[in-house]
Tab-separated table of C-alpha atoms in Angstrom:
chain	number	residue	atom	x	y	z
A	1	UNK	CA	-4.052	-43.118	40.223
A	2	UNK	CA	-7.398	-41.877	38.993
A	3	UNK	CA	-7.500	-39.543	35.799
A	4	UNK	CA	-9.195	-36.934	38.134
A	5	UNK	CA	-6.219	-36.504	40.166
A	6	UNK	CA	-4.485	-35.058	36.665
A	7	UNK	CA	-8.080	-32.522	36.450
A	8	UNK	CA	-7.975	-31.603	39.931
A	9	UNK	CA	-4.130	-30.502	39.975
A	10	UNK	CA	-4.985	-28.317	36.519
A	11	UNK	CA	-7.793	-26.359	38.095
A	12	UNK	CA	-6.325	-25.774	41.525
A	13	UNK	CA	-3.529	-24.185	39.446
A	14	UNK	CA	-5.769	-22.203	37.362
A	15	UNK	CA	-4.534	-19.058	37.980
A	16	UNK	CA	-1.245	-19.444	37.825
A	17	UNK	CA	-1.546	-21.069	34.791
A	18	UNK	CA	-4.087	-17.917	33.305
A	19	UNK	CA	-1.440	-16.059	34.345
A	20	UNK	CA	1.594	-17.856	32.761
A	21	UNK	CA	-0.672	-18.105	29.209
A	22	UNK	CA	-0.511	-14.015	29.871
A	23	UNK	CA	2.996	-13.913	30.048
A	24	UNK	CA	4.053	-15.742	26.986
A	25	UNK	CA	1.002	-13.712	25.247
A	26	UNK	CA	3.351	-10.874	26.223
A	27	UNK	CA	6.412	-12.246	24.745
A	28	UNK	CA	5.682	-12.416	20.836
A	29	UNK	CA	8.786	-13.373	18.834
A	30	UNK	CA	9.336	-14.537	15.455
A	31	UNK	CA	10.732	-17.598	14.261
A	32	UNK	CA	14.279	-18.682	15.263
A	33	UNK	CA	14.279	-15.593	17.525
A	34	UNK	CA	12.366	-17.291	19.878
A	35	UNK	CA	15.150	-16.672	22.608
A	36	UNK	CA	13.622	-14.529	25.070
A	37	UNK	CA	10.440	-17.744	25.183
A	38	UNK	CA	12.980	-20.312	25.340
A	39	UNK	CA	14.496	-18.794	28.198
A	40	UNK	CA	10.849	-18.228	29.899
A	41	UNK	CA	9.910	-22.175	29.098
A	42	UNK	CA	13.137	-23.420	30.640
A	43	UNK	CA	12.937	-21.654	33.706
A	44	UNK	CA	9.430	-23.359	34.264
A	45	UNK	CA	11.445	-26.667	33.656
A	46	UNK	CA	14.178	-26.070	36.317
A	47	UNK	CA	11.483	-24.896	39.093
A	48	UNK	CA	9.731	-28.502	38.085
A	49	UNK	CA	13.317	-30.334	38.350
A	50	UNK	CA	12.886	-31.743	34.283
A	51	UNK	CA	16.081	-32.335	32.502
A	52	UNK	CA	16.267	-30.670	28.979
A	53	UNK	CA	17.836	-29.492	26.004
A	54	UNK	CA	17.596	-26.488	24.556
A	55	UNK	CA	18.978	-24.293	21.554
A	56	UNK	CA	17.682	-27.232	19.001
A	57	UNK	CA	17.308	-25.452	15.388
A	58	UNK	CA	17.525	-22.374	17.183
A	59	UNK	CA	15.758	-21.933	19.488
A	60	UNK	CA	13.657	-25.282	20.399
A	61	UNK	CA	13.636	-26.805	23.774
A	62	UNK	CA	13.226	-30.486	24.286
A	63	UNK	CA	12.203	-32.339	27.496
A	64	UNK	CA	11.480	-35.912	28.417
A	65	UNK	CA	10.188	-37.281	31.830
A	66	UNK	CA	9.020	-40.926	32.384
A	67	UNK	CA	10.854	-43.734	32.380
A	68	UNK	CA	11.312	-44.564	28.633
A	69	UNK	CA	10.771	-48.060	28.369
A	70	UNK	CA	7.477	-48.482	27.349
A	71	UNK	CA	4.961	-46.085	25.078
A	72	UNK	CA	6.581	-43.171	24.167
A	73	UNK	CA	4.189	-39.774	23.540
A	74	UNK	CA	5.232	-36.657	21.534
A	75	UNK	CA	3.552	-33.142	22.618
A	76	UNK	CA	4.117	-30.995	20.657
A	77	UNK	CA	3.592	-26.628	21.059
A	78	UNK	CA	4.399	-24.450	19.028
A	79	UNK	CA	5.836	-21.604	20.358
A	80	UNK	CA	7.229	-18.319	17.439
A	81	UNK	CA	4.362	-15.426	16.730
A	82	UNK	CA	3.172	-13.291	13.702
A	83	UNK	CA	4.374	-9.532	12.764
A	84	UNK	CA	2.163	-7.063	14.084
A	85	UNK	CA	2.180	-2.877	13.408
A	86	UNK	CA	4.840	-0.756	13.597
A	87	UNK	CA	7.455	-3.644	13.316
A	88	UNK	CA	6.346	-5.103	16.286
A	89	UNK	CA	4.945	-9.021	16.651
A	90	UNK	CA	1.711	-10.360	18.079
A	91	UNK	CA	0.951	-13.733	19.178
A	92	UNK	CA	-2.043	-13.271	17.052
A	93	UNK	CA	-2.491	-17.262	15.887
A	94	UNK	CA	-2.554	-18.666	19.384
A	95	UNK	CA	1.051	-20.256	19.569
A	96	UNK	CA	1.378	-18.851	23.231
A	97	UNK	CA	-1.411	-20.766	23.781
A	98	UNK	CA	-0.068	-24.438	23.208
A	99	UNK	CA	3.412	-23.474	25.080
A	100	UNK	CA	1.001	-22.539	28.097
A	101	UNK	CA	-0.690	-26.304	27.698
A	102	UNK	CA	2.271	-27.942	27.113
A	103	UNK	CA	4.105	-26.397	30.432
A	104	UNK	CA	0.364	-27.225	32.183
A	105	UNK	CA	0.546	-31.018	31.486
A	106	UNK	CA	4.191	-31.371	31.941
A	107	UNK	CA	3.691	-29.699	35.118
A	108	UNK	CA	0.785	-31.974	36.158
A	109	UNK	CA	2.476	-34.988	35.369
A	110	UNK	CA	5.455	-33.997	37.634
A	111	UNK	CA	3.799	-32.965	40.148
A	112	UNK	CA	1.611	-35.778	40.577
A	113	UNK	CA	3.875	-38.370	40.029
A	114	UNK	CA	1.653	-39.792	37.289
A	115	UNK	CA	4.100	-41.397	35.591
A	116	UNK	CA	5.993	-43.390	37.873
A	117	UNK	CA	2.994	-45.568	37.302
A	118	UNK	CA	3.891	-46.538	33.492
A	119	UNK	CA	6.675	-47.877	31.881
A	120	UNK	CA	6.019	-44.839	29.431
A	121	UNK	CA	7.337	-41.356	28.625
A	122	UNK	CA	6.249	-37.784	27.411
A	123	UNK	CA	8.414	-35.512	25.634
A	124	UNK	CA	7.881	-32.545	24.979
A	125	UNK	CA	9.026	-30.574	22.005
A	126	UNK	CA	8.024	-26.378	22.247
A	127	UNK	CA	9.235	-26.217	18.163
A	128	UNK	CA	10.229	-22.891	16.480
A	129	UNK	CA	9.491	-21.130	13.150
A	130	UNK	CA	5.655	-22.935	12.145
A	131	UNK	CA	5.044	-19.768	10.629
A	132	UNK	CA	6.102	-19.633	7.077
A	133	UNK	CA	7.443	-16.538	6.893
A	134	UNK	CA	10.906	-14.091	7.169
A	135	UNK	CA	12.765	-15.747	4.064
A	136	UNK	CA	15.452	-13.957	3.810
A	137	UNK	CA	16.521	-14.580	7.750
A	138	UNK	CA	15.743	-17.347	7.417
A	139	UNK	CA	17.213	-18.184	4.256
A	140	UNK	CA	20.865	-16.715	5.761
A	141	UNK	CA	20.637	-18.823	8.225
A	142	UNK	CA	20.663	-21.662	6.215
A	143	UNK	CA	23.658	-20.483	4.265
A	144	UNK	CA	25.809	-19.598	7.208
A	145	UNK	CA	25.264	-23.822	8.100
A	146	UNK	CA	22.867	-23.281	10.641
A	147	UNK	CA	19.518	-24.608	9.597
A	148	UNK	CA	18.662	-26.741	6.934
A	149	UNK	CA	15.258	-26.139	6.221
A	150	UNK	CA	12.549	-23.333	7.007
A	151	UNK	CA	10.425	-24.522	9.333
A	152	UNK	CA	11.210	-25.396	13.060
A	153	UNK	CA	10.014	-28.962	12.855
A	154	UNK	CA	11.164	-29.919	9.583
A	155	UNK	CA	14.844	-29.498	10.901
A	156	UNK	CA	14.261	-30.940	14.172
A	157	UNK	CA	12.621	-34.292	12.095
A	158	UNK	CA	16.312	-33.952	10.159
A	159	UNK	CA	17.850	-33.816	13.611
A	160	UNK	CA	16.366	-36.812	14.562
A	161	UNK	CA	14.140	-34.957	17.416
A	162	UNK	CA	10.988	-37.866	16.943
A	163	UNK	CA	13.346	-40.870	16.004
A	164	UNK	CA	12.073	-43.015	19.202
A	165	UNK	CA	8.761	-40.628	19.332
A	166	UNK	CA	5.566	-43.886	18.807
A	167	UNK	CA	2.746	-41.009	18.350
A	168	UNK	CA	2.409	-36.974	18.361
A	169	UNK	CA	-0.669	-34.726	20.382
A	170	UNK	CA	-1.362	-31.428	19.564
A	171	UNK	CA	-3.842	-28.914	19.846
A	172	UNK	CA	-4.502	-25.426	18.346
A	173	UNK	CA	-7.105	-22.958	19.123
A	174	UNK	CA	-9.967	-22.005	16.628
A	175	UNK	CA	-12.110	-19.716	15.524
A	176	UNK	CA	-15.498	-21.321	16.448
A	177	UNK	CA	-17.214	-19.263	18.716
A	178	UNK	CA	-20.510	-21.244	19.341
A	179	UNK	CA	-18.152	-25.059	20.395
A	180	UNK	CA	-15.858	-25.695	22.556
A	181	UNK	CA	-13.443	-28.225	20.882
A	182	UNK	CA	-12.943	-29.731	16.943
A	183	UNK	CA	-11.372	-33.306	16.037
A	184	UNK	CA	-10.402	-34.639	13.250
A	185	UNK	CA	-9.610	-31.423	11.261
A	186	UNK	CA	-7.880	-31.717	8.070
A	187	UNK	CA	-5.142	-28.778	6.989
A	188	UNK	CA	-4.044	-27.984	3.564
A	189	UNK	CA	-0.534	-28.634	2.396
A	190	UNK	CA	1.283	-26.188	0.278
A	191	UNK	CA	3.990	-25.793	-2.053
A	192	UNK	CA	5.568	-22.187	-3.119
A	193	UNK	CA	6.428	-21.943	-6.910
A	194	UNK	CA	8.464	-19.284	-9.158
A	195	UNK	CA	8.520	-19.595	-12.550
A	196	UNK	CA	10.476	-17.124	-14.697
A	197	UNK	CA	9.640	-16.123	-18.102
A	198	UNK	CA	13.219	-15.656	-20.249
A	199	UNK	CA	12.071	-13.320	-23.486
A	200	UNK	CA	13.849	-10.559	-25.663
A	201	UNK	CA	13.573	-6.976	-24.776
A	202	UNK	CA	12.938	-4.414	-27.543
A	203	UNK	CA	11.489	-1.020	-28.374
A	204	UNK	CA	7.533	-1.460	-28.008
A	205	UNK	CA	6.784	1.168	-30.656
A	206	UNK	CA	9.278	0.649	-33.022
A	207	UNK	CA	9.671	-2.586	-33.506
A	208	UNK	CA	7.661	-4.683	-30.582
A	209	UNK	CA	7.695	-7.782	-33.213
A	210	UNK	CA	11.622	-8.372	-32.391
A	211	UNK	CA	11.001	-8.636	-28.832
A	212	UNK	CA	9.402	-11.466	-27.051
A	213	UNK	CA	7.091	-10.476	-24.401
A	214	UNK	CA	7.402	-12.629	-20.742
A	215	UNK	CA	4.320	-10.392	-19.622
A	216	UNK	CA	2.255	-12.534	-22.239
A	217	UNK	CA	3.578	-15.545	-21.359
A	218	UNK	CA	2.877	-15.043	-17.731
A	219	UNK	CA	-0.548	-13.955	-18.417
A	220	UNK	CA	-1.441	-16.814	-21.268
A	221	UNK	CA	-0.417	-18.506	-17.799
A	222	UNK	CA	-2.617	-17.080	-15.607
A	223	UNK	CA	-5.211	-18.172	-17.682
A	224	UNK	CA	-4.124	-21.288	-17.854
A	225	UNK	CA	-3.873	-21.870	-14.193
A	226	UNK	CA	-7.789	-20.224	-13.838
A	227	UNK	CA	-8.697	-23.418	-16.083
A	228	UNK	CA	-6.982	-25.823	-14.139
A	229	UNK	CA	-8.620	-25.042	-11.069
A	230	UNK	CA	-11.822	-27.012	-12.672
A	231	UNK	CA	-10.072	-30.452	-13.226
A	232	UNK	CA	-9.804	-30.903	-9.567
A	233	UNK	CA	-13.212	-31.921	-6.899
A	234	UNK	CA	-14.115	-29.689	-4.241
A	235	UNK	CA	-12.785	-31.883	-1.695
A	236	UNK	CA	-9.663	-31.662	-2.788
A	237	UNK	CA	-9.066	-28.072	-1.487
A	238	UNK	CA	-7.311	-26.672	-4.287
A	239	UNK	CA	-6.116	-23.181	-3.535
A	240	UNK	CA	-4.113	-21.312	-6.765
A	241	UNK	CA	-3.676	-17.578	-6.725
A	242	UNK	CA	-0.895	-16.615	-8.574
A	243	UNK	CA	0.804	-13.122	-8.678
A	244	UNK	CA	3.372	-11.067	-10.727
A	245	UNK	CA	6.022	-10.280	-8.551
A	246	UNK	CA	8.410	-8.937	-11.361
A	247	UNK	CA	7.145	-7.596	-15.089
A	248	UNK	CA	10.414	-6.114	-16.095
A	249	UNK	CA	10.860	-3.310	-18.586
A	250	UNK	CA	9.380	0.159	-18.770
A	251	UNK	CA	6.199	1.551	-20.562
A	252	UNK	CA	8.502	1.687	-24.007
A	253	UNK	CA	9.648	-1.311	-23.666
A	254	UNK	CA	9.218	-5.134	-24.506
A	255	UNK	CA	9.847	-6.958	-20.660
A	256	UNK	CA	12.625	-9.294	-21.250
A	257	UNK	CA	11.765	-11.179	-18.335
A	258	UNK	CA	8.506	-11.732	-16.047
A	259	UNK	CA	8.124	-13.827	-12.646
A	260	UNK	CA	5.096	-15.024	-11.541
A	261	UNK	CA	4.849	-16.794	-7.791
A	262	UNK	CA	1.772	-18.647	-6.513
A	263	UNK	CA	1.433	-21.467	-3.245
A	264	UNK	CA	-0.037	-24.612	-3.985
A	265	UNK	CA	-2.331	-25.569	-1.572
A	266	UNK	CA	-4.252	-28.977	-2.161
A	267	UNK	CA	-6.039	-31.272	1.309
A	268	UNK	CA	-3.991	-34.149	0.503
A	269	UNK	CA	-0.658	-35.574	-0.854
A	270	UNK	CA	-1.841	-36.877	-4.519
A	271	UNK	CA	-4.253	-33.543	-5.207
A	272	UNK	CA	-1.005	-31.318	-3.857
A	273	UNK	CA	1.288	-33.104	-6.284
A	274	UNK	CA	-1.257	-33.512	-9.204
A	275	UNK	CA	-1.551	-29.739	-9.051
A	276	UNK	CA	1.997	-29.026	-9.088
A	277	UNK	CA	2.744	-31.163	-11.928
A	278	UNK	CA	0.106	-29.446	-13.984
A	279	UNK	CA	1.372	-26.266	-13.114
A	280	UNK	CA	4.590	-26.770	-14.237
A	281	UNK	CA	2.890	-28.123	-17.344
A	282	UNK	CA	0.780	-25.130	-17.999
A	283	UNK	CA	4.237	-22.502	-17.321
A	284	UNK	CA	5.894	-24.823	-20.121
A	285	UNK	CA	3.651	-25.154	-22.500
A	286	UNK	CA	2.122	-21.571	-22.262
A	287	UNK	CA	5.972	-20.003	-22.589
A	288	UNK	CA	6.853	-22.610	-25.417
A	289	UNK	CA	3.737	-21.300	-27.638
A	290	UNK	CA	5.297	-17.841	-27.479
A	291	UNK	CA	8.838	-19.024	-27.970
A	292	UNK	CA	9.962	-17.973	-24.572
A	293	UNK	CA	12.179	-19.736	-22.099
A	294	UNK	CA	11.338	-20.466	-18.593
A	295	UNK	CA	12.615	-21.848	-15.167
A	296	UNK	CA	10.884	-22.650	-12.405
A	297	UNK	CA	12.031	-23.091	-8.597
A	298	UNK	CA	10.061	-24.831	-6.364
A	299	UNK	CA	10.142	-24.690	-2.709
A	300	UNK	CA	9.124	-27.260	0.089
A	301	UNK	CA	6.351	-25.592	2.369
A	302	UNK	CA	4.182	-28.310	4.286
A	303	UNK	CA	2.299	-31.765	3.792
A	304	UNK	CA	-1.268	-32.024	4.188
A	305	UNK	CA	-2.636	-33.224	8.326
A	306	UNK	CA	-3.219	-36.622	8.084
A	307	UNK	CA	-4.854	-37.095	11.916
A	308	UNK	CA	-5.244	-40.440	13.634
A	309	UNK	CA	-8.474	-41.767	13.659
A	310	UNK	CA	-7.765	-44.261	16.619
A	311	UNK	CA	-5.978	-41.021	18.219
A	312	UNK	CA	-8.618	-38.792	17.864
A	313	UNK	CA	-11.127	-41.768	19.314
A	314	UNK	CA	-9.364	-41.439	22.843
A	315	UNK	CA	-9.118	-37.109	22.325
A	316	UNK	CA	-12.667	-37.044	21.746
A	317	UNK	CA	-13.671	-39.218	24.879
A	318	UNK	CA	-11.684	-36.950	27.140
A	319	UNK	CA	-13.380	-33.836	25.533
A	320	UNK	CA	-16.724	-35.489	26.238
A	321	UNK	CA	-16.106	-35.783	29.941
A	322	UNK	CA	-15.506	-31.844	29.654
A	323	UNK	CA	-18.458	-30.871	27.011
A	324	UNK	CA	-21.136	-31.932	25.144
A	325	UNK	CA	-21.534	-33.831	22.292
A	326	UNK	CA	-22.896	-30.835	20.625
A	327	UNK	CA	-19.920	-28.659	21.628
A	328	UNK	CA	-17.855	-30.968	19.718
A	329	UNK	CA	-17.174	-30.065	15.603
A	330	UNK	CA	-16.039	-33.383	13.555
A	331	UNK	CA	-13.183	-33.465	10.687
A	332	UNK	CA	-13.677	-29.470	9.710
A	333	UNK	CA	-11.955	-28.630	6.751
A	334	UNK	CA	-9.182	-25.842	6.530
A	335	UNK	CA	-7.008	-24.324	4.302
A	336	UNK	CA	-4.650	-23.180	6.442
A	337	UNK	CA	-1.180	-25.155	6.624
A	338	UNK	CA	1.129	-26.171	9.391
A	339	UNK	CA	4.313	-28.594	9.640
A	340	UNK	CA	2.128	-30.727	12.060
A	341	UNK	CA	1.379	-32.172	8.547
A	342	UNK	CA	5.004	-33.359	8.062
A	343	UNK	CA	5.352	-34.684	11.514
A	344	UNK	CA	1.575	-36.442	10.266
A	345	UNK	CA	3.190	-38.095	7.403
A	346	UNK	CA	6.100	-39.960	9.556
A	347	UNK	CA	4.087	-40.605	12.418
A	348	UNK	CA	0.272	-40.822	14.070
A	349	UNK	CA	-0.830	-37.572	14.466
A	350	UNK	CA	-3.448	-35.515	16.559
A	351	UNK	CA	-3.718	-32.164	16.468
A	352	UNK	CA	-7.376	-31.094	18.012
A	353	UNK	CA	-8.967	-27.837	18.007
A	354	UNK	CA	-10.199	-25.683	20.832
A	355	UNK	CA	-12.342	-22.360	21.075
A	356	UNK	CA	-12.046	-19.354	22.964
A	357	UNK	CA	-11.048	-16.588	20.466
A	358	UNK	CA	-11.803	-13.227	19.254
A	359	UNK	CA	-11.033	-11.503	16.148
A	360	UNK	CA	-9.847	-12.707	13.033
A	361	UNK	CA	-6.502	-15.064	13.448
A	362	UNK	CA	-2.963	-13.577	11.774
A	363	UNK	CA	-4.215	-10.237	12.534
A	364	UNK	CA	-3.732	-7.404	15.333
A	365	UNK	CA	-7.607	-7.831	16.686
A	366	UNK	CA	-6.866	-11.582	17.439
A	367	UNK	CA	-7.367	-11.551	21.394
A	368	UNK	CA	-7.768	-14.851	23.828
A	369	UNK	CA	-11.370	-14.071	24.664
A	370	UNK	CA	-12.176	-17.548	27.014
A	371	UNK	CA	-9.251	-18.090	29.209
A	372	UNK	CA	-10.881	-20.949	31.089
A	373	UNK	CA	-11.609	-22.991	27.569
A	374	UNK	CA	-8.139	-22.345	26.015
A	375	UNK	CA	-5.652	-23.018	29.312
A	376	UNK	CA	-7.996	-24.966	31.287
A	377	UNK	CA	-10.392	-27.745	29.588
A	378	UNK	CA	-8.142	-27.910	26.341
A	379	UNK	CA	-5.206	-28.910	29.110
A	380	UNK	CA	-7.221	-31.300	30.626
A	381	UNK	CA	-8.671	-33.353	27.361
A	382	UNK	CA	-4.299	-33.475	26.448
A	383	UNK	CA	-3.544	-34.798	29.986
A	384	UNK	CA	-6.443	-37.035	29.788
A	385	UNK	CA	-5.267	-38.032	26.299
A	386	UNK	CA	-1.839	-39.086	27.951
A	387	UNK	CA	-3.450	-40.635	30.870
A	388	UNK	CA	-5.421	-43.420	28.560
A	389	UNK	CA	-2.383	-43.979	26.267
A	390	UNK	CA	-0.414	-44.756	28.839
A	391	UNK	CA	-2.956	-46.689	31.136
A	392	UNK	CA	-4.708	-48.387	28.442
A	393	UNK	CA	-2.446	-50.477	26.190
A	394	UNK	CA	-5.109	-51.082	23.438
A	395	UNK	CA	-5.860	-47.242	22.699
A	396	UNK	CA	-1.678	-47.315	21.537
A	397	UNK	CA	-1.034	-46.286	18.094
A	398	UNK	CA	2.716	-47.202	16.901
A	399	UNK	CA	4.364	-45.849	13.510
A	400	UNK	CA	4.815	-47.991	10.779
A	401	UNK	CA	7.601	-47.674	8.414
A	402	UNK	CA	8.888	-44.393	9.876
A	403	UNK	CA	12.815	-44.591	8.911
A	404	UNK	CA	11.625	-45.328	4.977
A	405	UNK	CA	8.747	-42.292	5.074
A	406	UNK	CA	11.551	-39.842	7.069
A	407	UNK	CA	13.914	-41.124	4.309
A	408	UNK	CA	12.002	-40.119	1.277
A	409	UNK	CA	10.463	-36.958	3.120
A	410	UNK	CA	13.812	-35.435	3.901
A	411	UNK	CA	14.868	-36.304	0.177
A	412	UNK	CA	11.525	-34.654	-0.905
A	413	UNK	CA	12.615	-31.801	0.878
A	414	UNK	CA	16.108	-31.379	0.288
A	415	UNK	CA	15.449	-31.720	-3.754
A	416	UNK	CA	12.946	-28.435	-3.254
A	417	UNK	CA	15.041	-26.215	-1.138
């Protein structure tokens, strides 16, 4: 079979795939309540025949088809959405988007019988929660037993969802207006911190000097933190912005107690972990000079995107047999986050960019402005992704050391829960 047989099925489907992007643009849901989109994505799979499991951390669906013996492919789409006004959601970051191309492929390589050429499989994973938001749902839900973690793919890695998985595609719409498709892009990772101040309250006119203040400490802090953001390069991403959440006390008196919460965001592992260590540092020793007592509770978010080079090598060449070289950004720099970047760390990774949207992203003006870029050509550069893994044995890129890097990750995890 020719890769054009894959293109051809994708655009003599294209409106029924425009209009199935549509429909899951309709269905906005937040993380883990994804239930009314799970439903909708495994309907698709029983029209198409494709086994699958479903309910996985929630709400995540899981399907395989191939005959999985030989290279073994991981798609993954997101597939929760954002709040929007009034209490409502909006799928206003585009994660209707990838559920549409994953359903497009799958559906192409059914239909066309693609792989009953290969020894290879696809599975598909449409993953819950990438947002990282709703902590206190979220939260119960792992102290009723039934979650672990956060974030959608961190629990299905602890499941053991990508155990057999040899590599991971991807792809997540942008805000370029003037290119068609990125590669390479690099996304933050991020840590949340909250450090408590422990001081003495007292009367803060007559007699402030047997108190100790926590609002000083956290603000000898802040000041800290502004100095630290110098000691790291550009490159390195560092993003510090530190609020006070809690000041305690009232305008008489002393606060006893003060909380300050910031993310750590950082473009790679050693910067992201450099930072944090100095931050703890400068909550220590600024508290400490002011005789105060502090904790501080950190919390897991995401590891830095670590793409594929050889990966992106083979994304790129489909995209070109879509676009332009021009049309075609190289390794752009975000700080945005996503758990791509843990399923990055354990595995090689792709997640490429495509254009076609409107209005600023995580916010109720966000709109899917080019329909045929975003469902269409993005669809085709993942199928034709699949089509050379799986045809051409030398474009293969296999994980090394994954049980020892899941190891360590879930223990870096579960120590920062």
């Amino acid at each position: 079979m020719e890769k054009t047989v894959l293109f051809d099925f994708i655009d003599g489907a294209k409106e029924k795939i425009i209009a199935r992007g549509r429909k899951f643009f309709d269905c906005p849901e937040l993380g883990f309540k994804e239930f009314q989109t799970m439903e909708m994505i495994c309907e698709e799979l029983e029209k198409w025949g494709v086994p699958y499991e479903k309910g996985i951390a929630m709400t995540g669906v899981k399907a395989t088809i191939g005959k999985g013996c030989g290279y073994h492919i991981g798609v993954v789409a997101d597939i929760d959405a954002l709040p929007g006004k009034d209490g409502g959601c909006i799928h206003s970051c585009g994660h209707s988007i990838q559920t549409t191309l994953a359903l497009t492929v799958l559906e192409a390589l059914v239909q066309t019988n693609f792989l009953e050429e290969t020894e290879g499989c696809v599975t598909f994973f449409f993953t819950p929660a990438e947002e990282f938001i709703d902590f206190s749902y979220r939260d119960g839900l792992i102290k009723e037993g039934k979650l672990e973690f956060r974030s959608g793919k961190q629990n299905m890695i602890a499941l053991g969802c990508f155990d057999d998985v040899d590599c991971i595609l991807s792809a997540h719409a942008n805000g370029d207006r003037e290119t068609k498709f990125d590669v390479g892009s690099a996304l933050a990772g991020f840590l949340a911190k909250k450090a408590v101040f422990q001081g003495k309250s007292s009367h803060s006119g007559a007699a402030p000097h047997l108190g100790r203040n926590t609002l000083h400490g956290a603000m000898l802090t802040m000041q800290a933190i502004s100095f630290l953001k110098e000691q790291f390069p550009p490159e390195a991403g560092l993003r510090l912005h530190p609020v006070l959440t809690e000041t305690g006390g009232d305008v008489n008196q002393i606060p006893g107690e003060t909380i300050l919460e910031t993310y750590i965001r950082a473009n790679d592992r050693e910067s992201l972990f450099a930072a944090e260590k100095r931050f703890d540092a400068c909550v220590g020793h600024c508290a400490a000079a002011l005789e105060l007592g502090w904790e501080i509770k950190t919390t897991a978010g995401y590891l830095p995107l670590r793409q594929s080079d050889r990966l992106n090598e083979t994304v790129k060449e489909n995209m070109l047999l879509l676009c332009e070289e021009k049309d075609i950004v190289k390794n752009p720099v975000s700080g945005a986050s996503g758990d791509v970047g843990d399923l990055g760390s354990l595995l090689p990774a792709v997640q490429f960019g495509f254009s076609g949207i409107e209005g600023r992203f995580h916010s109720s003006d966000f709109i899917i402005r080019e329909e045929e870029n975003c469902y269409i050509r993005a669809a085709k550069v993942l199928a034709g992704t699949i089509f050379d893994l799986l045809t051409q044995p030398e474009k293969q890129v296999y994980p090394e050391n994954f049980s020892e890097k899941k190891e360590q990750y879930l223990s870096l995890l579960r120590q920062n829960q």
